[in-house]
Tab-separated table of C-alpha atoms in Angstrom:
chain	number	residue	atom	x	y	z
A	1	THR	CA	22.116	36.629	25.794
A	2	GLU	CA	24.603	38.453	27.971
A	3	VAL	CA	28.038	38.543	27.843
A	4	SER	CA	30.402	39.429	30.179
A	5	PHE	CA	34.581	39.867	30.197
A	6	THR	CA	37.033	41.232	33.213
A	7	PHE	CA	40.257	41.996	33.377
A	8	THR	CA	42.821	43.703	36.308
A	9	LEU	CA	45.013	46.403	36.292
A	10	LYS	CA	47.509	47.076	38.813
A	11	ASN	CA	46.775	50.742	40.788
A	12	THR	CA	49.118	53.054	41.977
A	13	ALA	CA	48.881	54.956	45.229
A	14	ARG	CA	45.734	56.528	45.534
A	15	VAL	CA	44.964	58.848	42.051
A	16	ASP	CA	43.008	62.036	42.432
A	17	GLY	CA	39.125	62.293	41.968
A	18	GLY	CA	39.451	59.806	38.489
A	19	ALA	CA	42.210	61.608	36.611
A	20	ASN	CA	43.377	58.627	34.997
A	21	PHE	CA	39.920	56.944	34.816
A	22	PRO	CA	39.242	55.253	31.714
A	23	ALA	CA	37.344	55.753	28.631
A	24	VAL	CA	35.889	53.425	25.838
A	25	SER	CA	35.945	54.211	22.478
A	26	TYR	CA	36.098	52.879	19.074
A	27	ASN	CA	38.313	54.035	15.523
A	28	SER	CA	35.478	53.841	12.938
A	29	GLU	CA	38.450	52.595	10.590
A	30	GLU	CA	38.833	49.529	13.427
A	31	LEU	CA	35.065	49.033	13.665
A	32	THR	CA	32.516	49.558	10.462
A	33	ALA	CA	29.335	48.052	10.231
A	34	PRO	CA	28.858	45.861	6.934
A	35	PRO	CA	26.300	47.231	4.358
A	36	ILE	CA	22.547	46.571	5.938
A	37	LEU	CA	20.051	44.763	3.391
A	38	ILE	CA	16.900	47.030	3.522
A	39	VAL	CA	13.521	45.547	2.293
A	40	GLY	CA	11.016	48.243	1.538
A	41	ALA	CA	7.001	47.662	2.024
A	42	SER	CA	6.851	47.932	-1.388
A	43	GLY	CA	9.593	44.772	-2.321
A	44	GLY	CA	11.698	47.612	-2.899
A	45	VAL	CA	15.338	46.914	-1.628
A	46	GLY	CA	18.428	48.696	-0.750
A	47	LYS	CA	21.509	49.061	1.393
A	48	THR	CA	22.593	50.942	4.384
A	49	ASN	CA	25.418	51.707	6.297
A	50	ALA	CA	24.453	52.193	10.002
A	51	ALA	CA	27.295	54.423	12.048
A	52	PRO	CA	28.412	52.213	14.715
A	53	GLN	CA	27.701	53.395	18.325
A	54	PHE	CA	27.853	52.321	21.900
A	55	THR	CA	24.495	51.839	22.622
A	56	ARG	CA	25.713	51.227	26.207
A	57	LYS	CA	28.767	51.326	27.926
A	58	GLY	CA	30.009	51.063	31.850
A	59	LEU	CA	33.210	50.942	33.482
A	60	SER	CA	34.411	50.657	36.900
A	61	GLN	CA	37.389	50.177	39.249
A	62	THR	CA	38.215	48.226	42.565
A	63	THR	CA	40.465	51.070	44.120
A	64	ASP	CA	42.020	54.613	43.035
A	65	VAL	CA	45.454	53.910	44.977
A	66	LYS	CA	48.040	54.652	43.851
A	67	GLY	CA	51.217	51.827	42.915
A	68	VAL	CA	48.366	48.860	43.625
A	69	PRO	CA	46.267	46.659	41.270
A	70	ASN	CA	43.351	48.047	40.137
A	71	THR	CA	40.813	45.548	38.291
A	72	ILE	CA	38.756	47.286	35.795
A	73	SER	CA	35.246	45.986	34.867
A	74	LEU	CA	33.764	47.207	31.407
A	75	GLU	CA	30.420	46.665	29.971
A	76	LEU	CA	29.037	47.512	26.662
A	77	SER	CA	27.049	47.483	24.000
A	78	LEU	CA	26.707	48.244	20.014
A	79	ASN	CA	24.394	49.180	17.289
A	80	VAL	CA	25.991	46.860	15.126
A	81	ALA	CA	27.383	43.124	15.084
A	82	ALA	CA	31.187	43.418	15.734
A	83	SER	CA	33.153	40.723	13.653
A	84	ASP	CA	36.231	38.863	14.242
A	85	GLY	CA	38.740	41.869	13.838
A	86	SER	CA	36.552	44.632	15.323
A	87	VAL	CA	38.963	46.385	17.762
A	88	VAL	CA	37.123	48.002	20.901
A	89	SER	CA	39.742	50.427	22.818
A	90	VAL	CA	39.313	51.322	26.690
A	91	SER	CA	42.114	54.589	26.240
A	92	GLY	CA	42.733	56.908	29.192
A	93	LEU	CA	44.741	54.434	31.712
A	94	THR	CA	47.897	56.936	31.084
A	95	GLY	CA	50.781	56.527	33.722
A	96	SER	CA	49.819	52.741	34.465
A	97	LEU	CA	52.685	50.539	35.523
A	98	THR	CA	52.027	47.690	33.892
A	99	PRO	CA	54.499	47.071	30.786
A	100	THR	CA	53.507	46.938	27.403
A	101	GLY	CA	52.406	43.196	26.132
A	102	SER	CA	49.023	40.951	26.547
A	103	LEU	CA	46.773	41.665	29.537
A	104	THR	CA	44.380	38.426	30.365
A	105	LEU	CA	41.042	39.189	30.415
A	106	GLY	CA	38.288	38.335	32.949
A	107	GLY	CA	34.718	36.862	33.013
A	108	ALA	CA	32.463	34.841	31.196
A	109	ASP	CA	32.951	36.643	27.727
A	110	ALA	CA	36.874	37.120	27.779
A	111	SER	CA	37.332	34.125	25.397
A	112	LEU	CA	35.555	36.574	22.092
A	113	PHE	CA	38.364	38.599	22.299
A	114	GLY	CA	42.231	38.014	21.505
A	115	ALA	CA	44.851	36.574	19.158
A	116	THR	CA	44.730	33.842	21.852
A	117	ALA	CA	41.235	33.837	23.696
A	118	GLY	CA	40.840	35.935	26.456
A	119	THR	CA	43.757	38.597	25.942
A	120	GLY	CA	43.986	42.031	25.190
A	121	ALA	CA	46.474	44.444	23.649
A	122	TRP	CA	47.879	46.495	26.134
A	123	ASP	CA	50.363	49.668	25.437
A	124	GLN	CA	51.713	51.015	28.613
A	125	SER	CA	52.876	54.394	26.682
A	126	ALA	CA	49.563	54.997	25.232
A	127	GLY	CA	47.238	54.237	28.176
A	128	VAL	CA	45.579	51.762	26.094
A	129	LEU	CA	44.101	48.429	25.519
A	130	ARG	CA	42.681	47.030	22.435
A	131	LEU	CA	40.168	44.359	22.310
A	132	THR	CA	39.781	42.722	19.203
A	133	VAL	CA	37.296	40.329	18.314
A	134	ARG	CA	39.242	37.122	18.111
A	135	SER	CA	38.926	35.006	14.509
A	136	GLY	CA	35.581	33.316	14.110
A	137	GLN	CA	33.717	35.284	17.187
A	138	SER	CA	31.372	37.769	16.409
A	139	VAL	CA	29.120	40.022	18.696
A	140	ALA	CA	25.842	40.369	17.547
A	141	PRO	CA	23.881	43.954	17.914
A	142	GLY	CA	22.858	44.820	21.141
A	143	ARG	CA	24.457	42.049	23.354
A	144	VAL	CA	26.075	43.394	26.350
A	145	VAL	CA	29.510	42.439	26.442
A	146	LYS	CA	31.133	42.346	30.311
A	147	VAL	CA	35.108	41.639	30.575
A	148	SER	CA	37.344	43.018	32.939
A	149	PHE	CA	41.153	43.416	33.045
A	150	THR	CA	43.912	44.164	36.026
A	151	VAL	CA	46.201	47.112	35.683
A	152	GLU	CA	48.493	48.932	38.192
A	153	ASN	CA	48.120	52.344	39.172
A	154	PRO	CA	50.208	54.918	38.384
A	155	MET	CA	52.107	56.546	41.379
A	156	THR	CA	51.788	59.907	40.268
A	157	VAL	CA	48.333	61.587	38.504
A	158	PRO	CA	49.314	61.843	34.871
A	159	SER	CA	49.078	65.303	33.500
A	160	PRO	CA	46.339	65.804	30.972
């Protein structure tokens, strides 16, 4: 099953060569793999913790023009299940003119995230959007999730 979501960010006047193009990451403290039961050929049983990592991640944006809304689309897949409370962070959006608060997510998979379905927690000063898997929801390993959001691009290229 393929999952998708979208959200829109407002861009500023043209930003140079993706200097503030976002990155997707997770914090190992926020997203951890539960123990996996392993049954050996001889019938022995053991447990292991797989290191959570992205098996697929992609980002695209609608514009790099300064000061205008920019819709960023995210596509990702993890090698482990993301249970409710797991957090995926989209960072590198520093300088955005979008104020701190809740951002509405778009796409078929938007409802998987947020305290209120279809929302993400936006931190303007940090330039980070946190997508928290909603209570009662989960994402299976290998499932491709697609969401989008819109932010307003910065008026200047942020310093590194």
